[in-house]
Tab-separated table of C-alpha atoms and ligand atoms in Angstrom:
chain	number	residue	atom	x	y	z
N	1433	MET	CA	112.013	84.141	112.345
N	1434	LEU	CA	109.949	86.935	114.494
N	1435	LYS	CA	110.794	85.608	117.624
N	1436	ASN	CA	112.029	89.182	119.653
N	1437	LYS	CA	112.558	91.692	116.955
N	1438	SER	CA	111.549	94.575	116.701
N	1439	ILE	CA	109.479	95.103	113.442
N	1440	VAL	CA	110.289	98.485	112.297
N	1441	SER	CA	109.300	99.076	108.641
N	1442	ILE	CA	107.451	96.259	106.362
N	1443	GLU	CA	110.429	95.163	104.898
N	1444	ASP	CA	111.378	93.494	108.735
N	1445	VAL	CA	109.216	90.815	107.982
N	1446	ASP	CA	109.230	88.866	105.027
N	1447	SER	CA	107.649	86.165	103.033
N	1448	ASP	CA	106.908	82.716	104.937
N	1449	ASP	CA	106.784	84.952	108.547
N	1450	LEU	CA	103.259	86.403	106.758
N	1451	ASN	CA	102.068	83.759	106.478
N	1452	ASP	CA	102.254	82.156	109.724
N	1453	LEU	CA	100.917	85.184	110.877
N	1454	PHE	CA	98.078	84.662	108.285
N	1455	ASP	CA	98.042	81.359	109.446
N	1456	LEU	CA	98.111	81.752	112.986
N	1457	ALA	CA	96.238	85.008	112.865
N	1458	ASP	CA	93.611	82.127	111.944
N	1459	SER	CA	93.578	80.962	114.558
N	1460	MET	CA	93.423	83.611	117.044
N	1461	LEU	CA	90.673	84.689	114.821
N	1462	LYS	CA	88.883	81.521	116.192
N	1463	THR	CA	89.510	82.125	119.939
N	1464	ILE	CA	88.517	85.236	119.124
N	1465	GLU	CA	85.030	84.327	117.533
N	1466	LYS	CA	84.564	81.293	120.175
N	1467	GLY	CA	84.602	84.527	122.843
N	1468	GLY	CA	87.872	83.225	124.420
N	1469	SER	CA	90.633	84.640	125.409
N	1470	THR	CA	94.378	82.694	126.019
N	1471	ASP	CA	97.260	82.506	128.598
N	1472	LEU	CA	99.673	82.465	126.231
N	1473	LEU	CA	101.071	86.026	126.935
N	1474	ASN	CA	101.083	85.570	130.822
N	1475	SER	CA	102.621	88.165	133.027
N	1476	ARG	CA	103.639	89.333	130.227
N	1477	ILE	CA	104.057	93.156	129.550
N	1478	MET	CA	103.483	95.727	127.046
N	1479	ALA	CA	103.481	99.397	126.513
N	1480	THR	CA	102.591	101.728	124.475
N	1481	LEU	CA	103.580	105.578	124.016
N	1482	PHE	CA	101.609	106.730	121.475
N	1483	TYR	CA	102.850	110.573	121.153
N	1484	GLU	CA	99.873	111.399	118.464
N	1485	PRO	CA	96.327	110.668	119.426
N	1486	SER	CA	95.898	107.241	116.703
N	1487	THR	CA	92.091	105.316	119.212
N	1488	ARG	CA	91.693	102.676	116.137
N	1489	THR	CA	95.324	101.278	116.488
N	1490	ARG	CA	96.108	101.523	120.224
N	1491	LEU	CA	92.439	100.243	121.392
N	1492	SER	CA	93.672	97.178	118.494
N	1493	PHE	CA	96.838	96.705	119.767
N	1494	GLU	CA	95.490	96.288	123.484
N	1495	SER	CA	92.499	94.823	123.265
N	1496	ALA	CA	95.540	92.754	121.641
N	1497	MET	CA	97.337	92.079	124.867
N	1498	HIS	CA	94.993	91.198	126.297
N	1499	ARG	CA	93.250	89.291	124.570
N	1500	LEU	CA	97.168	86.667	124.618
N	1501	GLY	CA	97.107	87.708	128.625
N	1502	GLY	CA	99.621	90.205	128.765
N	1503	SER	CA	98.593	93.854	130.038
N	1504	VAL	CA	99.819	97.250	129.033
N	1505	ILE	CA	100.963	99.670	130.129
N	1506	THR	CA	100.667	102.854	129.326
N	1507	VAL	CA	101.320	106.847	129.491
N	1508	SER	CA	97.932	108.817	129.241
N	1509	ASP	CA	99.551	111.599	127.259
N	1510	VAL	CA	103.607	111.059	126.854
N	1511	LYS	CA	103.053	114.566	124.664
N	1512	THR	CA	103.321	116.644	127.261
N	1513	SER	CA	103.838	114.616	130.600
N	1514	SER	CA	108.672	113.960	128.628
N	1515	VAL	CA	108.587	116.108	125.801
N	1516	ALA	CA	107.394	119.085	127.653
N	1517	LYS	CA	110.148	117.951	130.285
N	1518	GLY	CA	112.618	118.214	127.133
N	1519	GLU	CA	113.190	114.432	127.434
N	1520	THR	CA	114.967	112.623	124.412
N	1521	LEU	CA	113.195	109.691	122.589
N	1522	ALA	CA	115.690	107.618	123.271
N	1523	ASP	CA	115.987	108.259	127.600
N	1524	THR	CA	111.729	107.399	127.547
N	1525	ILE	CA	112.362	104.540	125.138
N	1526	ARG	CA	115.620	103.294	127.978
N	1527	MET	CA	113.041	103.726	130.472
N	1528	ALA	CA	109.907	102.258	129.294
N	1529	SER	CA	112.052	98.853	128.313
N	1530	SER	CA	113.429	98.803	130.991
N	1531	TYR	CA	109.195	98.206	132.729
N	1532	SER	CA	108.377	96.046	129.966
N	1533	ASP	CA	108.908	93.320	127.530
N	1534	ILE	CA	108.062	95.162	124.089
N	1535	ILE	CA	107.065	98.750	123.664
N	1536	VAL	CA	104.622	100.277	120.378
N	1537	ILE	CA	104.666	103.534	119.854
N	1538	ARG	CA	104.002	106.278	117.179
N	1539	HIS	CA	105.122	109.385	116.389
N	1540	PRO	CA	104.476	112.208	114.297
N	1541	LEU	CA	108.516	112.153	113.746
N	1542	GLU	CA	109.969	109.803	110.897
N	1543	GLY	CA	112.777	106.842	112.009
N	1544	ALA	CA	111.245	108.251	116.074
N	1545	ALA	CA	110.905	103.411	115.545
N	1546	ARG	CA	113.388	102.292	114.396
N	1547	LEU	CA	115.663	105.030	116.210
N	1548	ALA	CA	113.582	103.388	120.057
N	1549	SER	CA	114.308	99.962	118.743
N	1550	LYS	CA	117.952	100.986	118.874
N	1551	PHE	CA	118.198	102.321	122.589
N	1552	ALA	CA	115.496	100.130	123.226
N	1553	ASN	CA	116.627	96.612	125.062
N	1554	LYS	CA	113.492	95.155	124.535
N	1555	PRO	CA	111.071	94.859	120.609
N	1556	VAL	CA	110.295	97.958	119.415
N	1557	ILE	CA	106.590	97.450	117.174
N	1558	ASN	CA	106.426	101.281	114.876
N	1559	ALA	CA	102.421	101.983	115.105
N	1560	GLY	CA	103.231	105.030	112.265
N	1561	ASP	CA	106.346	107.097	111.884
N	1562	GLY	CA	105.062	110.375	110.681
N	1563	SER	CA	104.539	109.507	106.706
N	1564	GLY	CA	106.320	107.023	107.432
N	1565	GLN	CA	106.328	103.444	108.477
N	1566	HIS	CA	103.022	101.644	109.439
N	1567	PRO	CA	103.883	97.839	109.569
N	1568	THR	CA	101.108	96.773	111.263
N	1569	GLN	CA	98.017	98.595	109.720
N	1570	THR	CA	100.549	96.962	105.652
N	1571	ILE	CA	99.788	92.572	107.507
N	1572	LEU	CA	96.244	94.057	108.737
N	1573	ASP	CA	95.422	95.261	104.936
N	1574	LEU	CA	97.164	92.267	103.724
N	1575	TYR	CA	95.662	89.038	105.899
N	1576	THR	CA	92.364	91.190	104.811
N	1577	ILE	CA	92.970	90.831	101.348
N	1578	LYS	CA	93.590	86.964	101.145
N	1579	LYS	CA	90.966	86.574	103.489
N	1580	GLU	CA	88.139	88.494	101.857
N	1581	THR	CA	89.336	87.407	97.340
N	1582	GLY	CA	90.904	84.424	98.823
N	1583	SER	CA	93.880	84.383	97.639
N	1584	ILE	CA	96.648	88.466	97.359
N	1585	ASP	CA	98.229	87.262	93.738
N	1586	GLY	CA	96.653	87.523	90.985
N	1587	ARG	CA	94.772	90.646	92.190
N	1588	VAL	CA	94.027	93.575	90.124
N	1589	ILE	CA	94.398	96.763	93.591
N	1590	THR	CA	93.479	100.163	92.445
N	1591	MET	CA	95.288	102.406	95.887
N	1592	VAL	CA	92.648	106.433	95.643
N	1593	GLY	CA	93.015	109.380	97.492
N	1594	ASP	CA	96.256	110.558	98.753
N	1595	LEU	CA	98.872	108.489	97.333
N	1596	ARG	CA	101.952	111.331	98.376
N	1597	TYR	CA	101.686	111.308	101.546
N	1598	GLY	CA	99.157	108.546	103.172
N	1599	ARG	CA	101.611	106.168	105.233
N	1600	THR	CA	99.468	103.785	104.971
N	1601	ILE	CA	99.359	103.124	101.295
N	1602	HIS	CA	103.097	103.848	100.743
N	1603	SER	CA	104.249	100.295	103.229
N	1604	LEU	CA	101.004	98.846	101.376
N	1605	ILE	CA	101.819	99.501	97.942
N	1606	ILE	CA	106.095	98.482	99.147
N	1607	ALA	CA	104.834	95.059	99.931
N	1608	LEU	CA	102.424	93.861	97.154
N	1609	SER	CA	105.320	95.357	94.576
N	1610	LYS	CA	106.259	91.088	96.342
N	1611	TYR	CA	103.261	90.161	94.649
N	1612	ASP	CA	102.295	89.480	91.624
N	1613	VAL	CA	99.808	92.010	91.171
N	1614	ARG	CA	98.525	95.278	88.996
N	1615	ILE	CA	98.570	97.652	90.701
N	1616	ASN	CA	96.201	101.074	89.856
N	1617	LEU	CA	96.955	104.109	91.157
N	1618	VAL	CA	94.621	106.923	91.598
N	1619	SER	CA	95.172	110.799	92.583
N	1620	PRO	CA	95.250	114.711	91.814
N	1621	GLN	CA	98.277	115.155	90.391
N	1622	ILE	CA	99.063	116.657	94.152
N	1623	LEU	CA	98.557	113.813	95.918
N	1624	LYS	CA	100.194	111.632	93.233
N	1625	LEU	CA	103.201	109.014	94.274
N	1626	PRO	CA	106.000	110.283	95.547
N	1627	ASP	CA	109.187	109.056	93.867
N	1628	TYR	CA	111.265	107.918	96.890
N	1629	VAL	CA	108.309	104.853	97.125
N	1630	TYR	CA	109.027	105.016	94.159
N	1631	THR	CA	112.363	103.622	94.047
N	1632	LYS	CA	112.664	101.231	96.986
N	1633	ILE	CA	110.398	98.771	94.127
N	1634	GLY	CA	112.251	96.580	91.566
N	1635	ASP	CA	109.831	96.131	89.206
N	1636	ARG	CA	107.219	98.927	88.771
N	1637	SER	CA	105.953	98.110	85.628
N	1638	ARG	CA	102.537	96.869	87.180
N	1639	ILE	CA	102.183	99.551	88.778
N	1640	LYS	CA	99.855	102.758	86.490
N	1641	GLU	CA	98.880	106.004	87.406
N	1642	TYR	CA	95.025	107.278	86.414
N	1643	ASP	CA	93.346	110.627	86.922
N	1644	ASP	CA	90.282	108.984	86.879
N	1645	LEU	CA	88.498	105.982	88.489
N	1646	SER	CA	86.121	105.462	85.602
N	1647	SER	CA	88.368	103.119	83.297
N	1648	VAL	CA	89.766	101.419	85.664
N	1649	ILE	CA	86.589	100.295	87.636
N	1650	GLU	CA	85.093	97.177	86.445
N	1651	ASP	CA	88.869	95.434	86.362
N	1652	THR	CA	88.994	96.135	89.810
N	1653	ASP	CA	89.178	92.983	92.345
N	1654	VAL	CA	90.350	95.735	95.147
N	1655	LEU	CA	89.603	99.328	96.054
N	1656	TYR	CA	92.113	100.789	98.156
N	1657	VAL	CA	90.258	104.611	99.533
N	1658	THR	CA	92.145	106.329	101.834
N	1659	ARG	CA	90.749	110.129	103.640
N	1660	ILE	CA	92.134	112.738	101.730
N	1661	GLN	CA	93.068	116.117	103.500
N	1662	LYS	CA	91.300	119.633	104.014
N	1663	GLU	CA	94.234	120.651	105.249
N	1664	ARG	CA	96.585	119.577	102.165
N	1665	PHE	CA	95.137	121.925	99.211
N	1666	THR	CA	95.231	125.483	100.218
N	1667	ASP	CA	92.870	126.332	97.712
N	1668	GLN	CA	89.726	125.591	99.184
N	1669	ASN	CA	87.612	124.998	95.973
N	1670	GLU	CA	90.714	122.421	94.462
N	1671	TYR	CA	89.558	120.552	97.594
N	1672	GLN	CA	86.042	120.750	97.414
N	1673	SER	CA	86.261	119.802	93.994
N	1674	VAL	CA	88.708	116.607	94.010
N	1675	ILE	CA	86.220	115.325	97.036
N	1676	GLY	CA	83.612	115.823	94.592
N	1677	SER	CA	85.248	113.345	92.156
N	1678	TYR	CA	87.323	110.556	93.670
N	1679	SER	CA	84.053	110.151	95.927
N	1680	VAL	CA	82.295	106.414	96.797
N	1681	ASP	CA	78.441	106.028	96.481
N	1682	LYS	CA	76.150	103.477	94.802
N	1683	GLU	CA	76.341	103.994	91.499
N	1684	LEU	CA	80.340	103.766	91.054
N	1685	VAL	CA	79.835	100.485	93.199
N	1686	SER	CA	77.169	99.146	90.798
N	1687	LYS	CA	80.188	98.925	88.182
N	1688	MET	CA	82.807	96.685	91.199
N	1689	LYS	CA	82.728	93.089	90.545
N	1690	GLN	CA	80.458	91.417	92.945
N	1691	LYS	CA	83.035	89.554	94.446
N	1692	SER	CA	85.415	93.029	94.421
N	1693	ILE	CA	86.461	94.814	97.904
N	1694	ILE	CA	86.639	98.142	98.736
N	1695	MET	CA	88.617	98.863	101.796
N	1696	HIS	CA	90.125	101.885	104.067
N	1697	PRO	CA	92.068	102.010	106.471
N	1698	LEU	CA	89.707	104.767	108.672
N	1699	PRO	CA	89.071	106.803	110.063
N	1700	ARG	CA	86.669	108.098	106.912
N	1701	VAL	CA	85.168	111.704	106.231
N	1702	ASP	CA	83.564	111.796	102.733
N	1703	GLU	CA	85.509	109.484	100.878
N	1704	ILE	CA	82.898	107.046	100.955
N	1705	ARG	CA	79.165	107.276	101.333
N	1706	PRO	CA	77.208	105.419	104.286
N	1707	GLU	CA	74.708	105.117	101.325
N	1708	VAL	CA	77.773	102.033	100.742
N	1709	ASP	CA	78.399	100.991	104.287
N	1710	GLU	CA	75.620	97.780	103.904
N	1711	LEU	CA	76.808	96.501	100.032
N	1712	PRO	CA	78.659	93.820	99.575
N	1713	GLN	CA	81.563	94.917	98.911
N	1714	ALA	CA	82.368	97.331	101.642
N	1715	LYS	CA	84.929	95.199	103.826
N	1716	TYR	CA	85.810	98.050	105.947
N	1717	PHE	CA	84.891	97.687	109.791
N	1718	LYS	CA	85.967	93.911	108.923
N	1719	GLN	CA	89.077	95.083	108.026
N	1720	ALA	CA	89.270	97.012	111.062
N	1721	TYR	CA	88.430	94.432	112.790
N	1722	TYR	CA	90.981	91.650	112.016
N	1723	GLY	CA	93.271	94.429	113.430
N	1724	VAL	CA	93.165	92.053	116.592
N	1725	PRO	CA	94.060	88.194	115.402
N	1726	VAL	CA	96.997	90.290	112.756
N	1727	ARG	CA	98.433	91.934	116.004
N	1728	MET	CA	98.245	89.330	118.314
N	1729	ALA	CA	99.488	86.576	116.011
N	1730	LEU	CA	103.007	89.252	115.388
N	1731	ILE	CA	103.027	90.228	119.555
N	1732	TYR	CA	102.958	86.761	119.803
N	1733	ARG	CA	105.349	85.590	117.578
N	1734	ILE	CA	107.667	88.094	119.221
N	1735	LEU	CA	107.384	87.492	122.568
N	1736	GLY	CA	105.939	84.123	122.665
N	1737	GLU	CA	107.154	80.637	123.243
U	956	MET	CA	151.172	117.399	82.363
U	957	GLU	CA	152.304	121.195	81.807
U	958	LYS	CA	148.938	123.311	83.255
U	959	THR	CA	149.201	120.747	86.569
U	960	LEU	CA	152.457	122.507	87.735
U	961	ARG	CA	150.998	125.776	87.473
U	962	ILE	CA	150.183	125.541	91.011
U	963	SER	CA	153.281	125.549	92.724
U	964	LYS	CA	153.998	122.601	94.364
U	965	ILE	CA	153.190	122.992	98.317
U	966	ARG	CA	155.104	121.867	101.364
U	967	ASP	CA	152.723	120.720	103.454
U	968	GLY	CA	149.560	119.748	103.652
U	969	THR	CA	147.068	117.940	100.443
U	970	VAL	CA	146.546	117.873	97.388
U	971	ILE	CA	143.066	115.490	95.727
U	972	ASP	CA	143.362	114.620	92.508
U	973	HIS	CA	140.585	112.918	89.846
U	974	VAL	CA	138.897	114.447	90.631
U	975	PRO	CA	135.571	114.784	87.496
U	976	SER	CA	135.517	117.964	86.308
U	977	GLY	CA	133.639	120.902	87.676
U	978	LYS	CA	133.394	118.910	90.100
U	979	GLY	CA	135.946	120.634	92.159
U	980	ILE	CA	134.474	123.506	93.617
U	981	ARG	CA	131.258	120.975	95.499
U	982	VAL	CA	134.673	119.810	97.232
U	983	ILE	CA	135.802	123.147	98.118
U	984	GLY	CA	132.263	123.794	99.672
U	985	VAL	CA	131.791	120.895	101.302
U	986	LEU	CA	135.134	120.950	102.529
U	987	GLY	CA	134.225	124.397	104.317
U	988	VAL	CA	136.551	126.761	102.744
U	989	HIS	CA	135.944	129.812	102.434
U	990	GLU	CA	137.446	134.071	102.567
U	991	ASP	CA	138.821	132.863	106.502
U	992	VAL	CA	140.193	130.465	106.820
U	993	ASN	CA	144.262	130.628	107.477
U	994	TYR	CA	145.157	128.107	104.731
U	995	THR	CA	145.711	129.343	100.671
U	996	VAL	CA	144.217	127.001	98.807
U	997	SER	CA	144.633	126.558	95.296
U	998	VAL	CA	142.299	125.050	92.863
U	999	ALA	CA	143.047	123.687	89.257
U	1000	ILE	CA	140.213	123.592	86.866
U	1001	HIS	CA	139.809	121.269	83.640
U	1002	VAL	CA	143.427	120.138	83.452
U	1003	PRO	CA	144.160	118.039	81.050
U	1004	SER	CA	144.598	114.912	82.387
U	1005	ASN	CA	145.721	111.159	80.107
U	1006	LYS	CA	143.301	109.240	82.251
U	1007	MET	CA	140.213	111.687	82.144
U	1008	GLY	CA	140.036	113.916	79.503
U	1009	PHE	CA	139.676	116.611	82.558
U	1010	LYS	CA	140.262	116.700	85.276
U	1011	ASP	CA	139.647	118.955	89.108
U	1012	VAL	CA	143.124	119.508	91.812
U	1013	ILE	CA	142.947	121.363	94.522
U	1014	LYS	CA	146.008	122.234	97.178
U	1015	ILE	CA	145.210	122.844	100.110
U	1016	GLU	CA	148.432	123.647	101.229
U	1017	ASN	CA	148.988	123.116	105.773
U	1018	ARG	CA	145.767	121.280	105.850
U	1019	PHE	CA	145.205	116.825	106.570
U	1020	LEU	CA	141.809	115.664	106.040
U	1021	ASP	CA	139.838	113.732	108.839
U	1022	ARG	CA	137.731	110.920	107.890
U	1023	ASN	CA	134.637	112.126	107.470
U	1024	GLU	CA	135.777	115.243	104.939
U	1025	LEU	CA	137.243	111.935	102.562
U	1026	ASP	CA	133.880	109.754	103.065
U	1027	MET	CA	132.291	113.613	101.498
U	1028	ILE	CA	134.825	114.573	98.987
U	1029	SER	CA	133.861	110.190	97.199
U	1030	LEU	CA	130.410	111.232	96.988
U	1031	ILE	CA	131.073	113.673	94.907
U	1032	ALA	CA	133.933	112.006	93.437
U	1033	PRO	CA	134.568	109.043	93.710
U	1034	ASN	CA	137.809	108.292	91.506
U	1035	ALA	CA	139.597	110.639	93.351
U	1036	THR	CA	143.853	110.483	94.520
U	1037	ILE	CA	144.424	111.918	97.957
U	1038	SER	CA	148.276	112.423	98.676
U	1039	ILE	CA	149.358	113.484	101.508
U	1040	ILE	CA	152.505	116.424	101.256
U	1041	ARG	CA	155.218	116.680	104.382
U	1042	ASN	CA	158.274	118.560	102.773
U	1043	TYR	CA	157.600	118.428	99.732
U	1044	GLU	CA	157.780	114.843	99.590
U	1045	ILE	CA	154.696	112.641	98.946
U	1046	SER	CA	154.270	110.605	102.394
U	1047	GLU	CA	151.588	108.794	101.405
U	1048	LYS	CA	148.778	108.374	98.686
U	1049	PHE	CA	145.464	106.150	98.680
U	1050	GLN	CA	142.588	106.819	96.724
U	1051	VAL	CA	139.023	107.805	97.676
U	1052	ASP	CA	137.146	105.229	98.844
U	1053	LEU	CA	133.010	105.094	99.233
U	1054	PRO	CA	132.099	103.680	102.282
U	1055	SER	CA	128.947	101.111	102.338
U	1056	ARG	CA	127.542	102.914	105.103
U	1057	LEU	CA	127.825	107.262	105.698
U	1058	VAL	CA	128.065	107.617	109.599
U	1059	GLY	CA	128.012	111.660	110.579
U	1060	VAL	CA	128.845	112.814	107.856
U	1061	ILE	CA	125.910	114.707	106.301
U	1062	LYS	CA	122.163	115.716	107.310
U	1063	CYS	CA	118.978	114.479	106.132
U	1064	LYS	CA	116.884	116.502	104.099
U	1065	ASN	CA	114.141	114.562	105.082
U	1066	GLN	CA	112.896	117.968	107.753
U	1067	ASN	CA	110.492	115.554	109.479
U	1068	CYS	CA	113.228	113.279	110.422
U	1069	ILE	CA	113.601	112.570	113.987
U	1070	THR	CA	117.837	112.554	112.930
U	1071	ASN	CA	117.183	116.612	112.556
U	1072	THR	CA	116.431	116.795	116.171
U	1073	HIS	CA	118.318	117.060	119.159
U	1074	GLU	CA	118.270	113.072	120.331
U	1075	PRO	CA	121.562	111.845	120.662
U	1076	VAL	CA	121.951	109.336	117.145
U	1077	GLU	CA	124.106	110.839	114.456
U	1078	SER	CA	122.118	110.540	110.929
U	1079	GLU	CA	123.471	107.142	109.195
U	1080	PHE	CA	122.888	106.622	105.255
U	1081	GLU	CA	123.966	103.501	103.664
U	1082	ILE	CA	124.498	102.930	99.696
U	1083	VAL	CA	121.979	101.960	97.959
U	1084	SER	CA	123.547	102.464	93.896
U	1085	LYS	CA	126.922	104.910	93.485
U	1086	HIS	CA	126.537	104.803	89.488
U	1087	PRO	CA	124.083	107.132	90.476
U	1088	LEU	CA	124.307	108.269	93.292
U	1089	VAL	CA	121.411	107.324	96.436
U	1090	ILE	CA	122.128	107.273	99.784
U	1091	ARG	CA	118.770	106.387	102.678
U	1092	CYS	CA	118.470	107.050	105.552
U	1093	VAL	CA	118.651	104.352	107.876
U	1094	TYR	CA	116.002	105.673	109.809
U	1095	CYS	CA	113.342	107.404	108.052
U	1096	GLU	CA	114.042	105.137	104.898
U	1097	ARG	CA	113.885	108.284	102.993
U	1098	THR	CA	116.346	108.218	98.999
U	1099	MET	CA	118.406	110.969	98.215
U	1100	GLY	CA	120.526	111.006	95.125
U	1101	GLU	CA	124.138	113.356	94.788
U	1102	ARG	CA	121.100	117.034	94.079
U	1103	ASP	CA	119.899	116.478	97.419
U	1104	ILE	CA	122.646	115.858	98.568
U	1105	PHE	CA	124.998	118.318	97.588
U	1106	SER	CA	122.551	121.488	97.881
I	3007	LIG	ZN1	115.778	110.238	107.595
């Protein structure tokens, strides 16, 4: 039951809730595709506080709330307006929760959303805190896998790129560890999955680490690609060689199963070549598109009847 | 037994007994004992013990411990016993008890954690496992082991 609940971590959503959200997202998707909106959350107000820019996440939350018939209030630049005045996050949240029915927050520090949920007397949704959690991205990732491959159980999921700092990866691995899946992790040494993520996973036996994609690509049902940030490397030559060896092009995709899919939380830079976009496996734009129905389902379960 | 008696009895203060051998110095560390304290601290290291083989014992004169200090000791020495001495007599004796949550006792090791800013909250950890010691920050959800906590 998600009614009036804050969603800070993917662990706040159990598997019954997830299945229910997937079903509800299906029907929200139908509504969107018919060109329609709903008045399910008529006169309810969402406050969005983004202490860090994220166009995609913000737009999809705001679009979801509008499609549910609610409205959105926002601070155009919360960072300069309140942080500069020395206001604590706790006080900003108390203020925002008195003006709205639900708060969506993105913040550069880990634990910010948990803190917000303690000071708000309204539900809080974490839209990303530092390199911590980003639960709605995880829900929509799981939804995409289910929708585009027919099932989550039984899949071989290969994650490639920055597994160390990538928060979407951490949440997704934790969520997937509750399904019957095999996970391959492919990354350069310095961007390997950190130990604290492993400590959250009960059974690690279905997770294996590899140095390169070639040994796992043919087996893969879901290739999940993430961006490798230049700033992580002190040696720019090393960056160039890493980015070269992990990039997804037509040749690599030709080795993949016909029914496999490629996902990416976007924005991408060089990790997936534009030539891949037209291939049947490319599902990353679809994945972004699913962000709205999935967030509609979640907001409705929290605020609706 | 004879060796423990080498540290003289104290009139008033606290005796921390049954600290695992080698951990006594760490206990002193978390109690903030340094060179200009105004009370006497005696540490006996590697004392023969029937129960433990060897143990460390700490006697602190004219000082009593608060909740947070007891919580910290419980992290280092889960089986430590505390005796409160008044006028050469044991007025109270108990075993430390590792709480299920640690509030305001230690800082989160994650520099990027919201609790390491000026927000009006205390640090808060759940105990994930006692042996080996693993705690988890309620805010940033990072886990810390014994090495992270006391380094
Ligand atoms: Zn923390």
